Short mmCIF file of N, CA, C and O in Angstrom, two decimals:
data_model
loop_
_atom_site.label_atom_id
_atom_site.label_comp_id
_atom_site.label_asym_id
_atom_site.label_seq_id
_atom_site.Cartn_x
_atom_site.Cartn_y
_atom_site.Cartn_z
N GLY O 242 9.00 18.23 0.89
CA GLY O 242 8.68 18.06 2.28
C GLY O 242 8.47 16.60 2.67
O GLY O 242 8.13 16.33 3.79
N LYS O 243 8.67 15.66 1.74
CA LYS O 243 8.50 14.25 2.09
C LYS O 243 9.86 13.57 2.14
O LYS O 243 10.80 13.97 1.47
N LYS O 244 9.94 12.53 2.95
CA LYS O 244 11.19 11.80 3.11
C LYS O 244 11.04 10.39 2.54
O LYS O 244 9.93 9.89 2.40
N LEU O 245 12.17 9.79 2.24
CA LEU O 245 12.16 8.39 1.84
C LEU O 245 11.94 7.52 3.07
O LEU O 245 12.44 7.82 4.14
N SER O 246 11.21 6.42 2.88
CA SER O 246 11.04 5.48 3.99
C SER O 246 12.38 4.78 4.24
O SER O 246 13.26 4.75 3.37
N LYS O 247 12.52 4.22 5.42
CA LYS O 247 13.74 3.47 5.76
C LYS O 247 13.93 2.31 4.78
O LYS O 247 15.04 2.05 4.32
N GLN O 248 12.83 1.64 4.45
CA GLN O 248 12.90 0.51 3.51
C GLN O 248 13.41 0.98 2.15
O GLN O 248 14.27 0.33 1.55
N THR O 249 12.89 2.10 1.66
CA THR O 249 13.35 2.62 0.37
C THR O 249 14.82 3.01 0.45
O THR O 249 15.60 2.69 -0.46
N TRP O 250 15.20 3.69 1.51
CA TRP O 250 16.60 4.09 1.67
C TRP O 250 17.52 2.87 1.64
O TRP O 250 18.58 2.90 1.03
N ASN O 251 17.07 1.79 2.27
CA ASN O 251 17.90 0.58 2.36
C ASN O 251 18.09 -0.12 1.01
O ASN O 251 19.03 -0.89 0.86
N ILE O 252 17.21 0.13 0.06
CA ILE O 252 17.37 -0.53 -1.25
C ILE O 252 17.86 0.42 -2.34
O ILE O 252 17.99 0.02 -3.49
N CYS O 253 18.18 1.65 -1.98
CA CYS O 253 18.64 2.63 -2.98
C CYS O 253 19.85 2.13 -3.76
O CYS O 253 19.92 2.30 -4.98
N ARG O 254 20.82 1.53 -3.08
CA ARG O 254 22.02 1.06 -3.77
C ARG O 254 21.67 -0.02 -4.81
O ARG O 254 22.18 -0.02 -5.92
N LYS O 255 20.76 -0.93 -4.43
CA LYS O 255 20.35 -1.99 -5.37
C LYS O 255 19.58 -1.40 -6.55
O LYS O 255 19.75 -1.85 -7.69
N MET O 256 18.75 -0.41 -6.28
CA MET O 256 18.02 0.24 -7.38
C MET O 256 19.00 0.91 -8.35
O MET O 256 18.82 0.83 -9.56
N ALA O 257 20.02 1.53 -7.82
CA ALA O 257 21.03 2.17 -8.67
C ALA O 257 21.78 1.13 -9.50
O ALA O 257 22.11 1.38 -10.67
N GLU O 258 22.04 -0.05 -8.93
CA GLU O 258 22.72 -1.11 -9.68
C GLU O 258 21.87 -1.59 -10.85
O GLU O 258 22.38 -1.78 -11.95
N VAL O 259 20.57 -1.78 -10.62
CA VAL O 259 19.67 -2.21 -11.70
C VAL O 259 19.59 -1.13 -12.77
O VAL O 259 19.65 -1.41 -13.97
N ASP O 260 19.47 0.13 -12.34
CA ASP O 260 19.39 1.24 -13.28
C ASP O 260 20.64 1.28 -14.16
O ASP O 260 20.54 1.40 -15.39
N LEU O 261 21.80 1.16 -13.56
CA LEU O 261 23.05 1.17 -14.32
C LEU O 261 23.11 -0.01 -15.28
O LEU O 261 23.50 0.13 -16.45
N PHE O 262 22.71 -1.19 -14.81
CA PHE O 262 22.69 -2.38 -15.67
C PHE O 262 21.81 -2.14 -16.90
O PHE O 262 22.21 -2.44 -18.03
N LEU O 263 20.62 -1.58 -16.70
CA LEU O 263 19.71 -1.35 -17.82
C LEU O 263 20.20 -0.26 -18.75
O LEU O 263 20.01 -0.33 -19.97
N ARG O 264 20.87 0.72 -18.20
CA ARG O 264 21.43 1.78 -19.05
C ARG O 264 22.56 1.24 -19.93
O ARG O 264 22.72 1.67 -21.07
N GLU O 265 23.32 0.28 -19.41
CA GLU O 265 24.46 -0.27 -20.14
C GLU O 265 24.10 -1.47 -21.01
O GLU O 265 24.91 -1.87 -21.85
N ASN O 266 22.93 -2.06 -20.83
CA ASN O 266 22.53 -3.28 -21.55
C ASN O 266 21.17 -3.09 -22.19
O ASN O 266 20.15 -3.55 -21.68
N LYS O 267 21.17 -2.45 -23.35
CA LYS O 267 19.90 -2.14 -24.01
C LYS O 267 19.09 -3.38 -24.34
O LYS O 267 17.87 -3.36 -24.29
N GLU O 268 19.75 -4.49 -24.65
CA GLU O 268 19.02 -5.72 -24.98
C GLU O 268 18.30 -6.30 -23.76
O GLU O 268 17.32 -7.02 -23.91
N ALA O 269 18.75 -5.98 -22.56
CA ALA O 269 18.10 -6.50 -21.35
C ALA O 269 16.84 -5.72 -20.99
O ALA O 269 16.00 -6.20 -20.23
N ARG O 270 16.68 -4.54 -21.55
CA ARG O 270 15.55 -3.68 -21.18
C ARG O 270 14.19 -4.32 -21.44
O ARG O 270 13.25 -4.09 -20.71
N ALA O 271 14.08 -5.12 -22.46
CA ALA O 271 12.81 -5.75 -22.79
C ALA O 271 12.44 -6.85 -21.79
O ALA O 271 11.29 -7.26 -21.72
N GLN O 272 13.41 -7.32 -21.02
CA GLN O 272 13.17 -8.41 -20.07
C GLN O 272 12.94 -7.92 -18.65
O GLN O 272 12.55 -8.70 -17.79
N PHE O 273 13.19 -6.66 -18.38
CA PHE O 273 13.04 -6.10 -17.03
C PHE O 273 11.91 -5.10 -17.02
O PHE O 273 11.87 -4.20 -17.84
N ARG O 274 11.00 -5.26 -16.07
CA ARG O 274 9.91 -4.32 -15.88
C ARG O 274 9.82 -4.03 -14.38
O ARG O 274 10.16 -4.87 -13.56
N GLU O 275 9.35 -2.85 -14.05
CA GLU O 275 9.16 -2.51 -12.64
C GLU O 275 7.72 -2.79 -12.24
O GLU O 275 6.78 -2.44 -12.96
N ALA O 276 7.55 -3.44 -11.11
CA ALA O 276 6.21 -3.77 -10.60
C ALA O 276 6.19 -3.52 -9.10
O ALA O 276 7.24 -3.35 -8.48
N HIS O 277 4.99 -3.49 -8.54
CA HIS O 277 4.83 -3.33 -7.11
C HIS O 277 3.94 -4.45 -6.59
O HIS O 277 2.87 -4.70 -7.16
N PRO O 278 4.36 -5.14 -5.54
CA PRO O 278 3.59 -6.28 -5.04
C PRO O 278 2.14 -5.95 -4.70
O PRO O 278 1.24 -6.72 -5.03
N GLU O 279 1.88 -4.82 -4.05
CA GLU O 279 0.50 -4.51 -3.66
C GLU O 279 -0.38 -4.29 -4.89
O GLU O 279 -1.56 -4.64 -4.88
N LEU O 280 0.18 -3.73 -5.95
CA LEU O 280 -0.59 -3.57 -7.19
C LEU O 280 -0.86 -4.93 -7.83
O LEU O 280 -1.95 -5.17 -8.36
N CYS O 281 0.08 -5.85 -7.72
CA CYS O 281 -0.13 -7.21 -8.23
C CYS O 281 -1.15 -7.97 -7.38
O CYS O 281 -1.99 -8.70 -7.93
N PHE O 282 -1.12 -7.80 -6.06
CA PHE O 282 -2.15 -8.40 -5.22
C PHE O 282 -3.52 -7.81 -5.56
O PHE O 282 -4.53 -8.52 -5.59
N TRP O 283 -3.57 -6.52 -5.80
CA TRP O 283 -4.80 -5.84 -6.19
C TRP O 283 -5.37 -6.51 -7.45
O TRP O 283 -6.57 -6.80 -7.53
N ALA O 284 -4.51 -6.75 -8.45
CA ALA O 284 -4.97 -7.39 -9.69
C ALA O 284 -5.42 -8.82 -9.42
O ALA O 284 -6.45 -9.25 -9.95
N LEU O 285 -4.68 -9.54 -8.60
CA LEU O 285 -5.04 -10.92 -8.26
C LEU O 285 -6.38 -10.98 -7.54
O LEU O 285 -7.13 -11.94 -7.69
N ALA O 286 -6.73 -9.93 -6.82
CA ALA O 286 -7.99 -9.85 -6.09
C ALA O 286 -9.08 -9.19 -6.95
O ALA O 286 -10.03 -8.60 -6.43
N SER O 287 -8.93 -9.28 -8.26
CA SER O 287 -9.92 -8.75 -9.21
C SER O 287 -10.22 -7.27 -9.00
O SER O 287 -11.37 -6.83 -9.07
N GLY O 288 -9.18 -6.50 -8.74
CA GLY O 288 -9.34 -5.05 -8.62
C GLY O 288 -9.79 -4.57 -7.26
O GLY O 288 -10.28 -3.45 -7.13
N HIS O 289 -9.58 -5.39 -6.24
CA HIS O 289 -9.92 -4.99 -4.88
C HIS O 289 -8.63 -4.85 -4.07
O HIS O 289 -7.81 -5.76 -4.06
N PRO O 290 -8.46 -3.73 -3.37
CA PRO O 290 -7.26 -3.58 -2.55
C PRO O 290 -7.29 -4.53 -1.36
O PRO O 290 -8.36 -4.97 -0.92
N MET O 291 -6.13 -4.82 -0.85
CA MET O 291 -6.04 -5.64 0.35
C MET O 291 -6.65 -4.85 1.51
O MET O 291 -6.50 -3.63 1.58
N THR O 292 -7.31 -5.55 2.41
CA THR O 292 -7.98 -4.86 3.52
C THR O 292 -7.12 -4.78 4.78
O THR O 292 -7.45 -4.02 5.68
N HIS O 293 -6.05 -5.56 4.82
CA HIS O 293 -5.21 -5.60 6.02
C HIS O 293 -3.75 -5.28 5.66
O HIS O 293 -3.29 -5.65 4.59
N PRO O 294 -3.02 -4.65 6.57
CA PRO O 294 -1.58 -4.40 6.33
C PRO O 294 -0.83 -5.70 6.10
O PRO O 294 -1.13 -6.72 6.73
N LYS O 295 0.15 -5.66 5.22
CA LYS O 295 0.84 -6.89 4.83
C LYS O 295 1.60 -7.56 5.97
O LYS O 295 1.80 -8.76 5.95
N ARG O 296 2.01 -6.82 6.97
CA ARG O 296 2.77 -7.42 8.07
C ARG O 296 1.88 -7.95 9.19
O ARG O 296 2.37 -8.56 10.13
N SER O 297 0.58 -7.73 9.08
CA SER O 297 -0.33 -8.24 10.11
C SER O 297 -0.67 -9.70 9.82
O SER O 297 -0.53 -10.18 8.69
N TYR O 298 -1.15 -10.39 10.83
CA TYR O 298 -1.56 -11.78 10.67
C TYR O 298 -2.66 -11.88 9.61
O TYR O 298 -2.61 -12.73 8.71
N GLN O 299 -3.66 -10.99 9.70
CA GLN O 299 -4.76 -11.01 8.74
C GLN O 299 -4.27 -10.68 7.33
O GLN O 299 -4.74 -11.27 6.35
N GLY O 300 -3.34 -9.74 7.23
CA GLY O 300 -2.77 -9.39 5.92
C GLY O 300 -2.01 -10.55 5.30
O GLY O 300 -2.09 -10.79 4.10
N HIS O 301 -1.26 -11.26 6.14
CA HIS O 301 -0.53 -12.44 5.67
C HIS O 301 -1.52 -13.48 5.12
O HIS O 301 -1.35 -14.00 4.03
N ARG O 302 -2.56 -13.76 5.89
CA ARG O 302 -3.56 -14.76 5.48
C ARG O 302 -4.30 -14.33 4.21
O ARG O 302 -4.56 -15.14 3.33
N GLU O 303 -4.63 -13.05 4.14
CA GLU O 303 -5.34 -12.52 2.98
C GLU O 303 -4.52 -12.72 1.70
O GLU O 303 -5.03 -13.19 0.68
N ARG O 304 -3.24 -12.39 1.75
CA ARG O 304 -2.37 -12.52 0.59
C ARG O 304 -2.09 -13.98 0.26
O ARG O 304 -2.05 -14.38 -0.89
N MET O 305 -1.90 -14.80 1.30
CA MET O 305 -1.64 -16.23 1.07
C MET O 305 -2.85 -16.90 0.44
O MET O 305 -2.71 -17.75 -0.45
N ARG O 306 -4.04 -16.50 0.85
CA ARG O 306 -5.27 -17.07 0.29
C ARG O 306 -5.34 -16.79 -1.23
O ARG O 306 -5.70 -17.66 -2.02
N LEU O 307 -4.95 -15.59 -1.64
CA LEU O 307 -4.94 -15.25 -3.06
C LEU O 307 -3.89 -16.06 -3.81
O LEU O 307 -4.15 -16.58 -4.90
N LEU O 308 -2.70 -16.17 -3.23
CA LEU O 308 -1.63 -16.93 -3.89
C LEU O 308 -1.98 -18.41 -3.99
O LEU O 308 -1.64 -19.07 -4.98
N ARG O 309 -2.65 -18.94 -2.98
CA ARG O 309 -3.05 -20.35 -2.98
C ARG O 309 -3.97 -20.66 -4.15
O ARG O 309 -3.96 -21.77 -4.68
N LYS O 310 -4.78 -19.68 -4.57
CA LYS O 310 -5.67 -19.89 -5.71
C LYS O 310 -4.88 -20.11 -7.00
O LYS O 310 -5.31 -20.82 -7.89
N VAL O 311 -3.73 -19.47 -7.09
CA VAL O 311 -2.88 -19.61 -8.27
C VAL O 311 -2.14 -20.94 -8.22
O VAL O 311 -2.07 -21.66 -9.21
N ASP O 312 -1.58 -21.25 -7.05
CA ASP O 312 -0.82 -22.49 -6.89
C ASP O 312 -0.78 -22.87 -5.41
O ASP O 312 -0.13 -22.19 -4.62
N PRO O 313 -1.46 -23.94 -5.04
CA PRO O 313 -1.49 -24.36 -3.62
C PRO O 313 -0.11 -24.66 -3.04
O PRO O 313 0.08 -24.58 -1.83
N SER O 314 0.87 -24.95 -3.89
CA SER O 314 2.20 -25.28 -3.38
C SER O 314 2.94 -24.04 -2.87
O SER O 314 3.98 -24.17 -2.23
N PHE O 315 2.43 -22.85 -3.12
CA PHE O 315 3.09 -21.64 -2.64
C PHE O 315 3.18 -21.61 -1.12
O PHE O 315 4.14 -21.09 -0.56
N GLU O 316 2.19 -22.17 -0.46
CA GLU O 316 2.24 -22.18 1.00
C GLU O 316 3.42 -23.02 1.49
O GLU O 316 4.15 -22.62 2.39
N ARG O 317 3.63 -24.14 0.86
CA ARG O 317 4.77 -25.00 1.21
C ARG O 317 6.09 -24.28 0.90
O ARG O 317 7.03 -24.32 1.69
N LEU O 318 6.13 -23.59 -0.23
CA LEU O 318 7.34 -22.83 -0.60
C LEU O 318 7.61 -21.72 0.41
O LEU O 318 8.76 -21.51 0.82
N LEU O 319 6.56 -21.04 0.84
CA LEU O 319 6.72 -19.99 1.86
C LEU O 319 7.30 -20.57 3.14
O LEU O 319 8.30 -20.05 3.67
N HIS O 320 6.72 -21.65 3.64
CA HIS O 320 7.20 -22.25 4.90
C HIS O 320 8.61 -22.80 4.75
O HIS O 320 9.43 -22.67 5.67
N SER O 321 8.91 -23.37 3.61
CA SER O 321 10.26 -23.88 3.36
C SER O 321 11.29 -22.75 3.38
O SER O 321 12.34 -22.86 3.99
N THR O 322 10.95 -21.66 2.72
CA THR O 322 11.86 -20.50 2.68
C THR O 322 12.06 -19.93 4.07
O THR O 322 13.19 -19.63 4.47
N LEU O 323 10.97 -19.78 4.82
CA LEU O 323 11.07 -19.21 6.16
C LEU O 323 11.82 -20.11 7.13
O LEU O 323 12.45 -19.63 8.07
N SER O 324 11.79 -21.41 6.90
CA SER O 324 12.52 -22.31 7.79
C SER O 324 14.01 -22.33 7.45
O SER O 324 14.83 -22.68 8.29
N GLU O 325 14.35 -21.90 6.26
CA GLU O 325 15.74 -21.91 5.82
C GLU O 325 16.52 -20.65 6.20
O GLU O 325 17.75 -20.70 6.31
N TYR O 326 15.82 -19.54 6.38
CA TYR O 326 16.49 -18.26 6.62
C TYR O 326 15.99 -17.61 7.91
O TYR O 326 14.81 -17.65 8.20
N PRO O 327 16.90 -16.97 8.66
CA PRO O 327 16.46 -16.25 9.87
C PRO O 327 15.60 -15.03 9.49
O PRO O 327 15.76 -14.46 8.41
N ARG O 328 14.69 -14.64 10.39
CA ARG O 328 13.78 -13.51 10.10
C ARG O 328 14.55 -12.21 9.86
O ARG O 328 14.06 -11.34 9.15
N ARG O 329 15.71 -12.05 10.44
CA ARG O 329 16.46 -10.81 10.19
C ARG O 329 16.94 -10.73 8.74
O ARG O 329 17.26 -9.66 8.24
N GLU O 330 16.96 -11.86 8.04
CA GLU O 330 17.36 -11.89 6.63
C GLU O 330 16.17 -11.91 5.69
O GLU O 330 16.22 -11.33 4.61
N VAL O 331 15.12 -12.63 6.06
CA VAL O 331 13.95 -12.78 5.19
C VAL O 331 12.68 -12.75 6.04
O VAL O 331 12.52 -13.57 6.93
N ALA O 332 11.79 -11.81 5.73
CA ALA O 332 10.51 -11.72 6.43
C ALA O 332 9.42 -12.38 5.58
O ALA O 332 9.52 -12.42 4.35
N ALA O 333 8.39 -12.88 6.24
CA ALA O 333 7.31 -13.57 5.54
C ALA O 333 6.66 -12.67 4.50
O ALA O 333 6.37 -13.12 3.38
N ASP O 334 6.43 -11.40 4.82
CA ASP O 334 5.78 -10.52 3.85
C ASP O 334 6.65 -10.29 2.62
O ASP O 334 6.14 -10.13 1.51
N ASP O 335 7.96 -10.32 2.79
CA ASP O 335 8.86 -10.18 1.65
C ASP O 335 8.78 -11.39 0.73
O ASP O 335 8.86 -11.26 -0.50
N VAL O 336 8.62 -12.58 1.31
CA VAL O 336 8.48 -13.79 0.50
C VAL O 336 7.16 -13.75 -0.27
O VAL O 336 7.11 -14.07 -1.47
N LEU O 337 6.08 -13.33 0.39
CA LEU O 337 4.79 -13.20 -0.30
C LEU O 337 4.88 -12.19 -1.44
O LEU O 337 4.35 -12.43 -2.54
N ASP O 338 5.56 -11.07 -1.19
CA ASP O 338 5.76 -10.07 -2.24
C ASP O 338 6.52 -10.68 -3.43
O ASP O 338 6.13 -10.48 -4.59
N ALA O 339 7.58 -11.42 -3.14
CA ALA O 339 8.37 -12.04 -4.22
C ALA O 339 7.53 -13.04 -5.01
O ALA O 339 7.63 -13.11 -6.24
N LEU O 340 6.69 -13.80 -4.31
CA LEU O 340 5.85 -14.79 -4.99
C LEU O 340 4.85 -14.12 -5.94
O LEU O 340 4.70 -14.55 -7.08
N VAL O 341 4.19 -13.07 -5.48
CA VAL O 341 3.19 -12.44 -6.36
C VAL O 341 3.87 -11.76 -7.54
O VAL O 341 3.34 -11.77 -8.66
N LEU O 342 5.06 -11.21 -7.34
CA LEU O 342 5.79 -10.61 -8.46
C LEU O 342 6.23 -11.67 -9.46
O LEU O 342 6.15 -11.47 -10.67
N ALA O 343 6.68 -12.82 -8.94
CA ALA O 343 7.10 -13.91 -9.83
C ALA O 343 5.92 -14.42 -10.65
O ALA O 343 6.04 -14.66 -11.85
N VAL O 344 4.76 -14.58 -10.00
CA VAL O 344 3.57 -15.05 -10.72
C VAL O 344 3.15 -14.03 -11.78
O VAL O 344 2.82 -14.38 -12.91
N ALA O 345 3.19 -12.76 -11.43
CA ALA O 345 2.84 -11.72 -12.40
C ALA O 345 3.77 -11.77 -13.60
O ALA O 345 3.33 -11.64 -14.75
N ALA O 346 5.06 -12.00 -13.36
CA ALA O 346 6.04 -12.04 -14.45
C ALA O 346 5.82 -13.22 -15.40
O ALA O 346 6.17 -13.14 -16.58
N THR O 347 5.22 -14.30 -14.92
CA THR O 347 4.99 -15.47 -15.78
C THR O 347 3.86 -15.25 -16.77
O THR O 347 3.75 -15.97 -17.75
N GLY O 348 2.99 -14.28 -16.50
CA GLY O 348 1.84 -14.06 -17.36
C GLY O 348 0.62 -14.86 -16.96
O GLY O 348 -0.43 -14.75 -17.58
N GLN O 349 0.72 -15.67 -15.90
CA GLN O 349 -0.40 -16.48 -15.44
C GLN O 349 -1.61 -15.64 -15.02
O GLN O 349 -2.73 -16.11 -15.06
N LEU O 350 -1.36 -14.41 -14.61
CA LEU O 350 -2.44 -13.56 -14.12
C LEU O 350 -2.96 -12.61 -15.20
O LEU O 350 -3.80 -11.77 -14.93
N GLY O 351 -2.45 -12.73 -16.39
CA GLY O 351 -2.86 -11.87 -17.49
C GLY O 351 -1.68 -11.08 -18.02
O GLY O 351 -0.62 -11.01 -17.41
N GLU O 352 -1.89 -10.50 -19.18
CA GLU O 352 -0.87 -9.68 -19.81
C GLU O 352 -0.54 -8.48 -18.93
O GLU O 352 -1.42 -7.96 -18.24
N LEU O 353 0.71 -8.05 -18.94
CA LEU O 353 1.09 -6.91 -18.11
C LEU O 353 0.63 -5.61 -18.75
O LEU O 353 0.81 -5.40 -19.94
N LYS O 354 0.02 -4.77 -17.92
CA LYS O 354 -0.39 -3.43 -18.33
C LYS O 354 0.50 -2.43 -17.62
O LYS O 354 1.06 -2.72 -16.57
N SER O 355 0.60 -1.26 -18.18
CA SER O 355 1.45 -0.21 -17.63
C SER O 355 0.63 0.83 -16.89
O SER O 355 -0.48 1.14 -17.27
N LEU O 356 1.22 1.34 -15.83
CA LEU O 356 0.64 2.45 -15.09
C LEU O 356 1.72 3.54 -15.04
O LEU O 356 2.79 3.28 -14.47
N PRO O 357 1.54 4.67 -15.67
CA PRO O 357 0.38 5.05 -16.46
C PRO O 357 0.31 4.26 -17.77
O PRO O 357 1.30 3.66 -18.20
N ALA O 358 -0.87 4.27 -18.39
CA ALA O 358 -1.09 3.50 -19.61
C ALA O 358 -0.10 3.90 -20.71
O ALA O 358 0.36 3.05 -21.47
N GLU O 359 0.23 5.17 -20.78
CA GLU O 359 1.21 5.68 -21.74
C GLU O 359 2.37 6.28 -20.94
O GLU O 359 2.36 7.46 -20.61
N PRO O 360 3.37 5.45 -20.62
CA PRO O 360 4.45 5.95 -19.76
C PRO O 360 5.35 6.97 -20.46
O PRO O 360 5.49 6.96 -21.68
N GLU O 361 5.91 7.84 -19.65
CA GLU O 361 6.96 8.74 -20.14
C GLU O 361 8.27 7.95 -20.15
O GLU O 361 8.37 6.88 -19.54
N TRP O 362 9.26 8.49 -20.81
CA TRP O 362 10.57 7.84 -20.89
C TRP O 362 11.61 8.79 -20.32
O TRP O 362 11.53 10.00 -20.53
N ASP O 363 12.59 8.24 -19.61
CA ASP O 363 13.64 9.11 -19.07
C ASP O 363 14.66 9.42 -20.16
O ASP O 363 14.55 8.95 -21.30
N GLU O 364 15.66 10.22 -19.81
CA GLU O 364 16.66 10.67 -20.80
C GLU O 364 17.51 9.52 -21.36
O GLU O 364 18.15 9.67 -22.38
N GLU O 365 17.51 8.37 -20.69
CA GLU O 365 18.27 7.21 -21.17
C GLU O 365 17.40 6.24 -21.98
O GLU O 365 17.87 5.21 -22.41
N GLY O 366 16.12 6.58 -22.14
CA GLY O 366 15.24 5.72 -22.92
C GLY O 366 14.58 4.61 -22.12
O GLY O 366 14.08 3.64 -22.68
N LEU O 367 14.56 4.76 -20.79
CA LEU O 367 13.91 3.76 -19.93
C LEU O 367 12.50 4.23 -19.60
O LEU O 367 12.29 5.40 -19.28
N PRO O 368 11.51 3.32 -19.69
CA PRO O 368 10.15 3.74 -19.37
C PRO O 368 9.98 4.01 -17.88
O PRO O 368 10.54 3.32 -17.05
N MET O 369 9.22 5.04 -17.56
CA MET O 369 8.91 5.36 -16.17
C MET O 369 7.50 4.84 -15.92
O MET O 369 6.51 5.55 -16.13
N GLU O 370 7.43 3.58 -15.52
CA GLU O 370 6.15 2.90 -15.38
C GLU O 370 6.21 1.85 -14.28
O GLU O 370 7.28 1.46 -13.85
N ILE O 371 5.05 1.44 -13.86
CA ILE O 371 4.87 0.29 -12.97
C ILE O 371 3.93 -0.63 -13.73
O ILE O 371 2.91 -0.17 -14.26
N VAL O 372 4.26 -1.90 -13.81
CA VAL O 372 3.38 -2.83 -14.52
C VAL O 372 2.62 -3.70 -13.53
O VAL O 372 3.04 -3.89 -12.39
N PHE O 373 1.48 -4.20 -14.00
CA PHE O 373 0.64 -5.07 -13.19
C PHE O 373 -0.09 -6.00 -14.13
O PHE O 373 -0.29 -5.67 -15.31
N PRO O 374 -0.52 -7.16 -13.65
CA PRO O 374 -1.23 -8.09 -14.52
C PRO O 374 -2.64 -7.60 -14.82
O PRO O 374 -3.33 -7.08 -13.94
N ASP O 375 -3.05 -7.77 -16.05
CA ASP O 375 -4.39 -7.37 -16.47
C ASP O 375 -5.37 -8.48 -16.14
O ASP O 375 -5.87 -9.18 -17.01
N ASN O 376 -5.62 -8.66 -14.87
CA ASN O 376 -6.53 -9.70 -14.39
C ASN O 376 -7.95 -9.14 -14.45
O ASN O 376 -8.37 -8.44 -13.55
N GLN O 377 -8.65 -9.39 -15.52
CA GLN O 377 -10.03 -8.95 -15.74
C GLN O 377 -10.14 -7.47 -16.06
O GLN O 377 -11.15 -6.83 -15.77
N SER O 378 -9.09 -6.90 -16.61
CA SER O 378 -9.11 -5.54 -17.16
C SER O 378 -9.57 -4.45 -16.21
O SER O 378 -10.32 -3.55 -16.58
N HIS O 379 -9.12 -4.47 -14.97
CA HIS O 379 -9.40 -3.37 -14.04
C HIS O 379 -8.27 -2.36 -14.17
O HIS O 379 -7.13 -2.73 -14.42
N GLN O 380 -8.57 -1.12 -13.99
CA GLN O 380 -7.55 -0.08 -14.02
C GLN O 380 -7.53 0.61 -12.67
O GLN O 380 -8.55 1.11 -12.22
N PRO O 381 -6.38 0.63 -11.99
CA PRO O 381 -6.33 1.27 -10.67
C PRO O 381 -6.49 2.78 -10.76
O PRO O 381 -6.17 3.38 -11.76
N GLU O 382 -7.01 3.34 -9.68
CA GLU O 382 -7.11 4.79 -9.56
C GLU O 382 -5.76 5.35 -9.16
O GLU O 382 -5.09 4.77 -8.31
N ILE O 383 -5.38 6.45 -9.75
CA ILE O 383 -4.13 7.12 -9.37
C ILE O 383 -4.51 8.30 -8.50
O ILE O 383 -5.26 9.17 -8.92
N GLU O 384 -3.99 8.29 -7.27
CA GLU O 384 -4.26 9.41 -6.35
C GLU O 384 -3.37 10.57 -6.69
O GLU O 384 -2.20 10.40 -6.98
N GLY O 385 -3.95 11.78 -6.65
CA GLY O 385 -3.27 13.00 -7.01
C GLY O 385 -2.13 13.29 -6.16
O GLY O 385 -1.19 13.86 -6.33
#
């Protein structure tokens, strides 16, 4: 009874491309992990969820404030990126999402943990997990 969001529908083709790539390139599997920006922001905020929607002015400032703690130059990178591309191609919240995912991938925010802690594997041997940085060892709640 639930539908895919428009955003999810729009990236289905890209998700299928990544899935096919990982199925055909077993050596690449160790280098690719699935993560979610809001879960990474949650970890960056020491286990506290964001209080404002990411597309709101307050949400933008809240996320930028967290990223600035990691690297003050991120604000300059955000503005540079936004000045280079039209909004119909790149939105500010998408750039913030990319930045937090990139920082999480570097390990600067802590070792990556899996959600669930013990992931299941699909029929092709790919883990069904979302990873997030272990910033002070908080574990998110999973809603039923």
